[in-house]
Coordinates of C-alpha atoms and ligand atoms in Angstrom, one line a residue:
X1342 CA 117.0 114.8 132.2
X1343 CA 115.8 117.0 135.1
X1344 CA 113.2 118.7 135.4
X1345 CA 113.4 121.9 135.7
X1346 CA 110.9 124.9 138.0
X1347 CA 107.5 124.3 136.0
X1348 CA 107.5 127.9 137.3
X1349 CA 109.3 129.0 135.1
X1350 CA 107.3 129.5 132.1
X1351 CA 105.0 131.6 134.4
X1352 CA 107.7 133.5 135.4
X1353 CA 108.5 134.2 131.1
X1354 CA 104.5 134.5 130.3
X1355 CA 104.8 137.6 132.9
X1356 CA 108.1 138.6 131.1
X1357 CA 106.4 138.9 127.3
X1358 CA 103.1 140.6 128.5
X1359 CA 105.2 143.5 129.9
X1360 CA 107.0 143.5 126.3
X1361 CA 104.2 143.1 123.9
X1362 CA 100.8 144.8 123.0
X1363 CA 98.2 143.9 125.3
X1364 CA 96.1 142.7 122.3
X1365 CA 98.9 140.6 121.1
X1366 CA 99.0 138.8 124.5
X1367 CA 95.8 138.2 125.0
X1368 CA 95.4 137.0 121.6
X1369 CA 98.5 134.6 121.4
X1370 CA 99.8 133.8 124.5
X1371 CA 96.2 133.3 126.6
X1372 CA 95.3 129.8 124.8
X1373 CA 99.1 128.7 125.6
X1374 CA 99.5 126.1 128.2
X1375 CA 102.1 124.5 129.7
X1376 CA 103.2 121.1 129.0
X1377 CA 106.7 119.9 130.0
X1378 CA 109.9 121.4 130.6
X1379 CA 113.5 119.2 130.9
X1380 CA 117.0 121.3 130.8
X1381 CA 117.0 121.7 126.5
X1382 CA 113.1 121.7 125.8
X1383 CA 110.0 123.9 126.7
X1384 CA 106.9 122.2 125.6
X1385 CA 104.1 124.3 125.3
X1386 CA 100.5 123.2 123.7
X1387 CA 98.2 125.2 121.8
X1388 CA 94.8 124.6 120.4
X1389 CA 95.6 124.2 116.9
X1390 CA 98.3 124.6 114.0
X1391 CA 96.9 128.4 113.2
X1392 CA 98.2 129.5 116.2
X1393 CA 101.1 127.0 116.5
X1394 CA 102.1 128.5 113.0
X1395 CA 101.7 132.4 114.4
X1396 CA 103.8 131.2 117.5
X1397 CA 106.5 129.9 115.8
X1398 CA 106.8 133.0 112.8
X1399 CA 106.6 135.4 115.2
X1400 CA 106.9 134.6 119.1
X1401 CA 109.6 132.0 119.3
X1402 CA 112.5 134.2 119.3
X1403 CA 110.8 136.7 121.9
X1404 CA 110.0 133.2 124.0
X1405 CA 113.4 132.0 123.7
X1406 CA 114.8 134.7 124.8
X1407 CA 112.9 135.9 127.7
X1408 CA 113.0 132.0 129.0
X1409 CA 116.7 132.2 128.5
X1410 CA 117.2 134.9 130.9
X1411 CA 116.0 133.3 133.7
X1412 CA 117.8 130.3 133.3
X1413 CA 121.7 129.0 132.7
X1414 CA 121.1 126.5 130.2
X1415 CA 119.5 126.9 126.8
X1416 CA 115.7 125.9 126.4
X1417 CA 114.2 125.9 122.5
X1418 CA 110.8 126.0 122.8
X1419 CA 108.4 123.8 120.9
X1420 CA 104.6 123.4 120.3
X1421 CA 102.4 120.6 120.4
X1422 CA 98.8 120.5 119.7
X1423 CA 96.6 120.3 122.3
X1424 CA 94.7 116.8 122.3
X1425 CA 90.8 116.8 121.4
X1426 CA 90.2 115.6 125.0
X1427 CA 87.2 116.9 127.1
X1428 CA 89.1 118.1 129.7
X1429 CA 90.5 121.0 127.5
X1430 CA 87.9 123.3 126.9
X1431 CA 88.3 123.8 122.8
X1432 CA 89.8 126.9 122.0
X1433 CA 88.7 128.2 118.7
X1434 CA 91.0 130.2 116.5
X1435 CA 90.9 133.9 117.3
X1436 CA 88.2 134.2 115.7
X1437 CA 85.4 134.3 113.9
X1438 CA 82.1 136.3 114.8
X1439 CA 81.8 136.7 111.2
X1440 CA 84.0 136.3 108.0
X1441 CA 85.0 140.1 107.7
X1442 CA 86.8 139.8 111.2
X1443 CA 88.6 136.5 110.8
X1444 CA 90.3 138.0 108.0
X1445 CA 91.2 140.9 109.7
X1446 CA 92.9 138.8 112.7
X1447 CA 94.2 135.9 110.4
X1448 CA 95.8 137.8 107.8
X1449 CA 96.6 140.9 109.1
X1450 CA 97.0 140.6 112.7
X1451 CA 99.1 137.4 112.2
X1452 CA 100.5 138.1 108.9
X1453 CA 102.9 134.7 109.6
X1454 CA 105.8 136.4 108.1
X1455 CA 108.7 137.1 110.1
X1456 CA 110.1 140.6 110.1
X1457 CA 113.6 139.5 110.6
X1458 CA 114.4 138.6 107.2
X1459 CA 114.0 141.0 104.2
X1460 CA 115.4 142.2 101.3
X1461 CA 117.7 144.7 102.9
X1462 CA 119.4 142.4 105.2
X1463 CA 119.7 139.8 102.4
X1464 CA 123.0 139.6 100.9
X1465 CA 123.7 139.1 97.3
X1466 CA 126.1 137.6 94.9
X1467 CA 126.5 135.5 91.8
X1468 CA 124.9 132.4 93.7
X1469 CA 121.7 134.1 94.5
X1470 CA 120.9 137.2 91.8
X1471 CA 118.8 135.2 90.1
X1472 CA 116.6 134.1 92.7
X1473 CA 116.9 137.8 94.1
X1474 CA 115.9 139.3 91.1
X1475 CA 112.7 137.2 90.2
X1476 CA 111.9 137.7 94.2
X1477 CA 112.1 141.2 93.8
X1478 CA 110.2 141.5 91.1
X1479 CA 107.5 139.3 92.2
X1480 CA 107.4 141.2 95.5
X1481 CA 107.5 144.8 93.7
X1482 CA 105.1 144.5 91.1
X1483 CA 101.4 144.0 92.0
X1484 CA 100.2 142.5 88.9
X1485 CA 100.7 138.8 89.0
X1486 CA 103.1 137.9 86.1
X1487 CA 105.3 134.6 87.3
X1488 CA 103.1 132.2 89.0
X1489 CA 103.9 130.5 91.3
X1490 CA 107.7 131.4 92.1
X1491 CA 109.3 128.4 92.5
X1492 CA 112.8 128.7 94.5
X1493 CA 114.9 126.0 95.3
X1494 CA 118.5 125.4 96.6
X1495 CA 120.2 123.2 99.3
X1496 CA 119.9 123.4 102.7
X1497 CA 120.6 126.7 104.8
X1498 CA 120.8 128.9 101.7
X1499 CA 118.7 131.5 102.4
X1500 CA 115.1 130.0 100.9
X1501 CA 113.2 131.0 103.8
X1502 CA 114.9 133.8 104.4
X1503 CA 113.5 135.0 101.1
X1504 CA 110.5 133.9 100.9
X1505 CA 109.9 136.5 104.0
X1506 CA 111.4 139.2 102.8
X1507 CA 109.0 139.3 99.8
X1508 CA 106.1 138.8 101.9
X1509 CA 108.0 141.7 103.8
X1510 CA 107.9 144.1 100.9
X1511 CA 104.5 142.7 99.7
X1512 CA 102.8 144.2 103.1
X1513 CA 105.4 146.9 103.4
X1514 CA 103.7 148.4 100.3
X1515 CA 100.5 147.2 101.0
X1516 CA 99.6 146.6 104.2
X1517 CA 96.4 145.0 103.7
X1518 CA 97.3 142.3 101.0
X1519 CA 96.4 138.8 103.1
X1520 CA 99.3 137.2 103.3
X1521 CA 100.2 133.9 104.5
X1522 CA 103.3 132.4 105.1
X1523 CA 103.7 128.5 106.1
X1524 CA 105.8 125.7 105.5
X1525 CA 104.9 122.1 103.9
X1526 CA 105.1 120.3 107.1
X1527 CA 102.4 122.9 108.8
X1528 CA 100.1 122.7 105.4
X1529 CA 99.9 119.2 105.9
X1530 CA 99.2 119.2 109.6
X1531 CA 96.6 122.0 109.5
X1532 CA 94.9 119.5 106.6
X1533 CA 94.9 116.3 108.9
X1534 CA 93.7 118.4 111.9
X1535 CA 90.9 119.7 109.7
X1536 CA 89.9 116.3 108.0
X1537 CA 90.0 114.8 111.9
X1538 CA 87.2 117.6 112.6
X1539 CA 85.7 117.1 109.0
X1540 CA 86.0 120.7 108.9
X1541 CA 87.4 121.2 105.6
X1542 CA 85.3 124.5 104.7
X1543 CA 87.1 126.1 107.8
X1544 CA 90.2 124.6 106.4
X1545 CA 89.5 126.2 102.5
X1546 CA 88.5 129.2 104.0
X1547 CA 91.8 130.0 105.3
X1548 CA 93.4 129.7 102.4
X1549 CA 91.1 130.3 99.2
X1550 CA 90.8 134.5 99.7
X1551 CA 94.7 134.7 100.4
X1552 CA 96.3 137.4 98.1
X1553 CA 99.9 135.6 98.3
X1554 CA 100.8 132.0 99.9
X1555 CA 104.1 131.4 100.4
X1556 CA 104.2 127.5 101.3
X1557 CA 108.4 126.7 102.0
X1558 CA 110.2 123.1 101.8
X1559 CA 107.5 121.8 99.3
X1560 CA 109.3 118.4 99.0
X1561 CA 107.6 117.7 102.4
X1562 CA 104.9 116.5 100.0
X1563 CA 106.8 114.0 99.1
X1564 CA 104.3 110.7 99.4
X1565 CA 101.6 112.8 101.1
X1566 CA 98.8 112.0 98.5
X1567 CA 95.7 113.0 100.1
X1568 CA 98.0 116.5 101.2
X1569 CA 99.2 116.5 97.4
X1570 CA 95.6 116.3 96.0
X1571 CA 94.3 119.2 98.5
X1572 CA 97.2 121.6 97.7
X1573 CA 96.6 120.9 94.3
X1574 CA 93.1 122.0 94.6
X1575 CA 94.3 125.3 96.6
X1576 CA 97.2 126.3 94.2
X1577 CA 94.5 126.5 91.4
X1578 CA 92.1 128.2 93.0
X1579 CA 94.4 130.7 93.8
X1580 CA 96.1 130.4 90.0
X1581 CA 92.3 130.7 88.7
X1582 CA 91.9 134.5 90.4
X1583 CA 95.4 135.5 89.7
X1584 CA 96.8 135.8 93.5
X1585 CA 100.2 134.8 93.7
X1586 CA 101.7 131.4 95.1
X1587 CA 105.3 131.3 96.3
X1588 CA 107.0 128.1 96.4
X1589 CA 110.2 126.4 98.1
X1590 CA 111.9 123.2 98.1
X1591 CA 115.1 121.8 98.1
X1592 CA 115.5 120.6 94.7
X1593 CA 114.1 121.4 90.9
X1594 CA 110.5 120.6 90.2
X1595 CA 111.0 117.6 87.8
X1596 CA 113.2 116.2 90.4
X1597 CA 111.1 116.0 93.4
X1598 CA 110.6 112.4 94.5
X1599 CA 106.8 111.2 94.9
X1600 CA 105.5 114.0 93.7
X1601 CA 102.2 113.7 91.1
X1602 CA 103.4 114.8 87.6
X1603 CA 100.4 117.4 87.6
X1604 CA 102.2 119.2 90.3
X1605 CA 105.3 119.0 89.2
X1606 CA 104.5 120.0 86.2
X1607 CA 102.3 123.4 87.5
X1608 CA 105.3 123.9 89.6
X1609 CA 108.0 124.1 86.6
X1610 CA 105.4 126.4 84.6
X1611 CA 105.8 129.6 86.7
X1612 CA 109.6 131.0 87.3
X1613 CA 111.7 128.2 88.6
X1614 CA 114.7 130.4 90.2
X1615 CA 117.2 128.6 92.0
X1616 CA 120.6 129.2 95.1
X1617 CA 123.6 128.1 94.7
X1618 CA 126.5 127.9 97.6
X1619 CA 127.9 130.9 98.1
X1620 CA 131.2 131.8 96.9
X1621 CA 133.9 133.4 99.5
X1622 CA 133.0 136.9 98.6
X1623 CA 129.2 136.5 99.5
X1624 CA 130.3 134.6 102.6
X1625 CA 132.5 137.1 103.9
X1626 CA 130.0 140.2 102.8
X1627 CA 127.2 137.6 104.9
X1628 CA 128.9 137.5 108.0
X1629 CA 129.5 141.5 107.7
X1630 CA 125.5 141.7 107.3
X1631 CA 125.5 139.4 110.4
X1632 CA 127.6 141.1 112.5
X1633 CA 125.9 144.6 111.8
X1634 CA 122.4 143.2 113.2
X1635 CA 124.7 142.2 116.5
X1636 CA 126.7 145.7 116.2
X1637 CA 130.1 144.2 116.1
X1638 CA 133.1 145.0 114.0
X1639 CA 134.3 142.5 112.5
X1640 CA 137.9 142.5 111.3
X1641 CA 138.5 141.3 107.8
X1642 CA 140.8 138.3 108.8
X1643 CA 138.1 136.9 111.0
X1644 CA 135.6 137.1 108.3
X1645 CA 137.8 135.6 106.0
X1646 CA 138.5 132.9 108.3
X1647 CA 135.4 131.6 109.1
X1648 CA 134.3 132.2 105.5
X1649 CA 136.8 130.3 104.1
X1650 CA 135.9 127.5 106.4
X1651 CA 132.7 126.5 106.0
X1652 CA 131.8 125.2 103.1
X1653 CA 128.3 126.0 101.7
X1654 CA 125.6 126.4 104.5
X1655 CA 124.9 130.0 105.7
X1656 CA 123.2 128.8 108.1
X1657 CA 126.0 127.2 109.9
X1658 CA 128.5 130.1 108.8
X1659 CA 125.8 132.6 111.2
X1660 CA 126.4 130.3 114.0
X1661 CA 129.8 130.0 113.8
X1662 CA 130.0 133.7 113.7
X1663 CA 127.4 133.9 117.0
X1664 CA 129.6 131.6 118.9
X1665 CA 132.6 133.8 118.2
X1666 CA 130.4 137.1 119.5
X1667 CA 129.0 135.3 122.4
X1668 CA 132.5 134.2 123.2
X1669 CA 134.2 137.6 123.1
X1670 CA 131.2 139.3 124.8
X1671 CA 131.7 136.5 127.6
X1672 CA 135.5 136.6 128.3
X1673 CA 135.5 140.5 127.7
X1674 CA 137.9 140.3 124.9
X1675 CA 137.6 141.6 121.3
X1676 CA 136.8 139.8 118.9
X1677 CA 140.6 138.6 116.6
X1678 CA 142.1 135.7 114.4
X1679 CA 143.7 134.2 117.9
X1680 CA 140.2 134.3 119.7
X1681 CA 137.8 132.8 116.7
X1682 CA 140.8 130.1 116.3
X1683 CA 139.8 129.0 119.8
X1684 CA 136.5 129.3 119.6
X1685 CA 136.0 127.8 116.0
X1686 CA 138.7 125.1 117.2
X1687 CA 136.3 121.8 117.5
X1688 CA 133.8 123.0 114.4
X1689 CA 136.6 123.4 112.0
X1690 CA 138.6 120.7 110.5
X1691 CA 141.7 122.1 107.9
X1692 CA 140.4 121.5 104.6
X1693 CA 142.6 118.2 103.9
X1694 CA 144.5 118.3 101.3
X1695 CA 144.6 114.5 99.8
X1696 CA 140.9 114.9 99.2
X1697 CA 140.6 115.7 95.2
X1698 CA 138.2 114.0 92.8
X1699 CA 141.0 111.2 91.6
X1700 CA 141.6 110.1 95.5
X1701 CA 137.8 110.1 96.2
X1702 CA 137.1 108.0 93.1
X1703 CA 139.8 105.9 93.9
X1704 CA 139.2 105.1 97.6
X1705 CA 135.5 104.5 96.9
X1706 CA 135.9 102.3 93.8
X1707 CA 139.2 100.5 96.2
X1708 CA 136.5 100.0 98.8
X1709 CA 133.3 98.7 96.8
X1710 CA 135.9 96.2 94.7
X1711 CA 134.8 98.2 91.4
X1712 CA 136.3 100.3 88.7
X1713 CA 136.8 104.3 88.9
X1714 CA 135.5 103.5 85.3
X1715 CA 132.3 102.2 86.5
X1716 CA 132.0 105.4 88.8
X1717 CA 132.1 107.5 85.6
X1718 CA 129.9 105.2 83.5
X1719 CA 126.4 105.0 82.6
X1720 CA 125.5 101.8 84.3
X1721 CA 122.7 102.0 87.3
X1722 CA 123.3 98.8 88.8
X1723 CA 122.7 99.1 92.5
X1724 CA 126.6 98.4 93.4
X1725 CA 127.3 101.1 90.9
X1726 CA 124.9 103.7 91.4
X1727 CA 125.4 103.7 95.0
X1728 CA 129.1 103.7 95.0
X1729 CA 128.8 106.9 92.8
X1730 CA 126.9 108.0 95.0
X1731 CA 128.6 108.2 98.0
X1732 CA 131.6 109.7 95.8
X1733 CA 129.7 112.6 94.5
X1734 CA 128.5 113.3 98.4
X1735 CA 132.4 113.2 99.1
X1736 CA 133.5 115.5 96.3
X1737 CA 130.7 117.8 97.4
X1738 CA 131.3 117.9 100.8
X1739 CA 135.4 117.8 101.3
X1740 CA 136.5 119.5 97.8
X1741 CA 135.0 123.0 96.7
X1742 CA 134.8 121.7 93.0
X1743 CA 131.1 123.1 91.9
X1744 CA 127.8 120.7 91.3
X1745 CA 128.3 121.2 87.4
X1746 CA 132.1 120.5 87.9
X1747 CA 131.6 116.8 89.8
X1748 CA 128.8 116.1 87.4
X1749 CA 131.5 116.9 84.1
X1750 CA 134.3 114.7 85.9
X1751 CA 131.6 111.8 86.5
X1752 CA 131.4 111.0 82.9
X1753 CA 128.9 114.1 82.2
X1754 CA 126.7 113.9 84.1
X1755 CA 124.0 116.5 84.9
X1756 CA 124.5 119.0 88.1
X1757 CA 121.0 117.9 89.1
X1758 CA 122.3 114.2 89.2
X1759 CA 124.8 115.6 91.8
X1760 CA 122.3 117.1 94.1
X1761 CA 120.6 114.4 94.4
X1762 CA 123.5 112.1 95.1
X1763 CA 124.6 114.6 97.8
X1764 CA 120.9 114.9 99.6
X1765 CA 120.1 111.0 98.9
X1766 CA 123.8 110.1 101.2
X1767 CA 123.6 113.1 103.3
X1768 CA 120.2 111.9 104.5
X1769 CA 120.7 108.3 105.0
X1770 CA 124.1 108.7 107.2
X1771 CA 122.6 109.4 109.9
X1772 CA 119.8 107.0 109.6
X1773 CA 122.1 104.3 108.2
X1774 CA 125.1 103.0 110.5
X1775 CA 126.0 101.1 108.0
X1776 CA 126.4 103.4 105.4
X1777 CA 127.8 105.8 107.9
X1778 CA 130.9 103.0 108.9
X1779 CA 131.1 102.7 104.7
X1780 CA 132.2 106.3 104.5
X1781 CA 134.3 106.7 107.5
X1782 CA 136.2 103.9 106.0
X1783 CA 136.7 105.8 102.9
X1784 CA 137.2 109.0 104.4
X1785 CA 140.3 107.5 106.6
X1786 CA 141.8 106.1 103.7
X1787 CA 141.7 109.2 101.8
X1788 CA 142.9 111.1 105.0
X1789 CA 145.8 108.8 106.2
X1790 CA 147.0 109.2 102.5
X1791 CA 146.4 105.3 102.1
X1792 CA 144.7 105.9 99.0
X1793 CA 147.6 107.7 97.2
X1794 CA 150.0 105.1 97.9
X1795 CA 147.4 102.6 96.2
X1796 CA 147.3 104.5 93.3
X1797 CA 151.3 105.3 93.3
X1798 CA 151.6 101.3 93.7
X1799 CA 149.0 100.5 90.7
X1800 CA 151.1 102.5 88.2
X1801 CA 154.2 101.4 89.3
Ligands
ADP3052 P1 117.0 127.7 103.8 O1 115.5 128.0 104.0 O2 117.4 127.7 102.4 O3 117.4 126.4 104.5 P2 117.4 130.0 105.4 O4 116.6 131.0 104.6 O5 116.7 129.5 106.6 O6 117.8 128.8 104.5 O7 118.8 130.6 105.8 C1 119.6 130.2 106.8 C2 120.2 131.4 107.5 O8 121.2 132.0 106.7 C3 119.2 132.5 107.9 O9 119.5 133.0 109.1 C4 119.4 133.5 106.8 O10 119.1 134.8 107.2 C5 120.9 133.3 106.4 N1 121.1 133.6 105.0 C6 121.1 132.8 104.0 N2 121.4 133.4 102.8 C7 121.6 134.7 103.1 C8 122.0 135.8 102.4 N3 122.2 135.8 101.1 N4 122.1 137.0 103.0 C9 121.9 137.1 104.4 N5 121.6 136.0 105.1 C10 121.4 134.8 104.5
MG3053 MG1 114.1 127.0 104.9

């Protein structure tokens, strides 16, 4: 890769501190320094995970976008932690002449919660009310009742998005409530950092007088004993003095993987809430909500189509959607069925029409020389359980049959079963080759309607 003018960041530094508050500046954007910079990545270090937490909630989009007018192509930023070496002076965290003001920068200045997602820009429908409704009420009513929320659902279904807009409403009403906001992954770095400084007071000390912790993607636990014991530790503290704890992850509590039962079972004992997939109506009524932060008009045939189109993950529905805008807004032209077929061309593959649970049962039992009646059993044989495996993924992720639905036609079992089926495959494909060949295989059979002649032929 090339790389590009180290200038550049400079040139975006200047940019921001004619955009933000001095005091935001100097506080957040002084300790930065530069690192690298190729044609797709910005690397920029920072002295340690509390500011490489506030960076990321609240800078990166303001970053992005000022580095992205200067240039053609488009730069994510990242951030790395600076290295303990001598030659960096330390920074410490904004800080910390005494206790009263690190408070007042950590929690309020940096509150770690993002302002772009709340509860007003948050669509919802029959996949989400429950989840909605326990956030709201957790958000809306001070005293602490469900503890912790516990919120799961698959990827790209909104999770984060509301976790932040309680902790939204939570300061909205009361501005001074110390909040904090971070996911698994930065919980667990902050820890090793502070172990790795023995400085584990500072570390308890930002987390023991919080009013509300949100930590998101808890499964990041998974196997992390040393970062499972200490979060045990905080979570009761915080449990002990009644301040609230807000949990994510992407699957029930019972059913995260290397996770100590004593967590788990703390976890299940507050509100466990989870997200579905959201059904066409929410999709569509999404990608109005979308399209209102942009200020375009969407016509109902576009929203339908792009709806209709992607399966499950919001996530991927909004950048479908931002393509389509940044398209129109490119080549001048407004924004109709003919122009989001062309631009949606390459991302979206006709739903095919051989793919139903039969044909996926079939193919993959054809393939793994075993019975569809195996697939439905009980038995958890490895060449069973895998096959089975791989053809819940399938039914999840080419048919629109819901997780309870697959679960009733594979013998009964539970939705949960289903899930975890769908994340175990959808996580090794891209690790495993192997695997990866296994399911094109299938996936061509099914397609090229080789599959339905098999099973014509067999009951012949
Ligand atoms: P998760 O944390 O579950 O992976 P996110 O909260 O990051 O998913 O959501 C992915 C994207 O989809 C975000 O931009 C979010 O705003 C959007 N999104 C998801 N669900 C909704 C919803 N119900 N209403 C509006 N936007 C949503
Ligand atoms: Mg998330």
């Amino acid at each position: 890769m090339t790389t590009l003018d180290d200038n550049l960041w400079e040139k975006c530094r200047t940019k921001i501190r004619n955009e933000i508050s001095e005091e935001s500046y100097n506080t957040w954007f002084q300790p930065i320094n530069f690192d690298s910079i190729t044609e797709t990545k910005l690397i920029l270090s920072v002295p340690n995970t509390f500011y490489k937490d506030c960076l990321e909630q609240n800078y990166l989009d303001i970053i992005n976008s000022s580095l992205n007018s200067f240039t053609q192509s488009s730069i994510q930023t990242y951030f790395r932690l600076e290295n303990n070496s001598s030659n960096h002076p330390k920074q410490e965290t904004p800080k910390l002449k005494n206790e009263k003001e690190e408070h007042s920068i950590s929690f309020t200045a940096c509150s770690t919660i993002n302002p772009k997602y709340n509860f007003e820009n948050f669509v919802v429908g029959s996949s989400n009310q429950f989840a909605h409704a326990a956030a709201r009420s957790v958000a809306d009513n001070p005293k602490v009742t469900y503890n912790p929320l516990f919120v799961y659902g698959g990827v790209g279904l909104g999770k984060t998005h509301l976790l932040h807009a309680m902790g939204n409403a939570i300061l909205k009403t009361n501005p001074q409530t110390k909040v904090r906001y971070l996911s698994a992954e930065s919980f667990t770095v902050d820890l090793i950092e502070s172990l790795k400084q023995d400085d584990m007071r500072n570390f308890r000390s930002r987390y023991r007088p919080l009013d509300v912790l949100f930590v998101d993607d808890i499964q990041f636990l998974a196997g992390k004993e040393r970062t499972q014991e200490e979060f045990f530790y905080t979570f009761n503290a915080l449990h002990q003095m009644h301040k609230q704890v807000i949990l994510s992850s992407d699957s029930y509590p019972k059913d995260l993987s290397r996770v100590e039962e004593r967590l788990r079972s703390r976890f299940e004992a507050g509100l466990v809430a989870d997200i579905e997939p959201p059904d066409l109506e929410t999709k569509i009524a999404i990608i109005y909500k979308k399209a209102e932060a942009h200020d375009k008009q969407i016509p109902a045939n576009v929203a339908t189509f792009i709806a209709s189109n992607i399966k499950t993950n919001v996530r991927e529905l909004e950048g479908l959607l931002l393509r389509v805008i940044a398209y129109a807004s490119f080549t001048r032209r407004i924004i109709d069925l003919k122009l989001t077929k062309e631009v949606l061309a390459e991302f979206i593959c006709d739903v095919n029409k051989n793919f139903n649970i039969a044909t996926i049962m079939a193919a993959v039992a054809h393939h793994f020389e075993i019975k569809v009646s195996d697939i439905k059993s009980k038995k958890r044989t490895r060449n069973i359980s895998v096959p089975r495996q791989i053809a819940m993924y399938l039914c999840r992720t080419k048919t629109k049959l819901s997780l309870p639905e697959i679960g009733r036609q594979f013998g009964g079992k539970d939705h949960t079963t289903v899930i975890f089926a769908n994340k175990k495959i959808s996580k090794n494909i891209n690790k495993n080759n192997d695997l990866k060949k296994v399911i094109n295989i299938i996936v061509s059979d099914i397609e090229s309607g080789k599959t339905i002649k098999n099973i014509v032929k067999k009951n012949e």
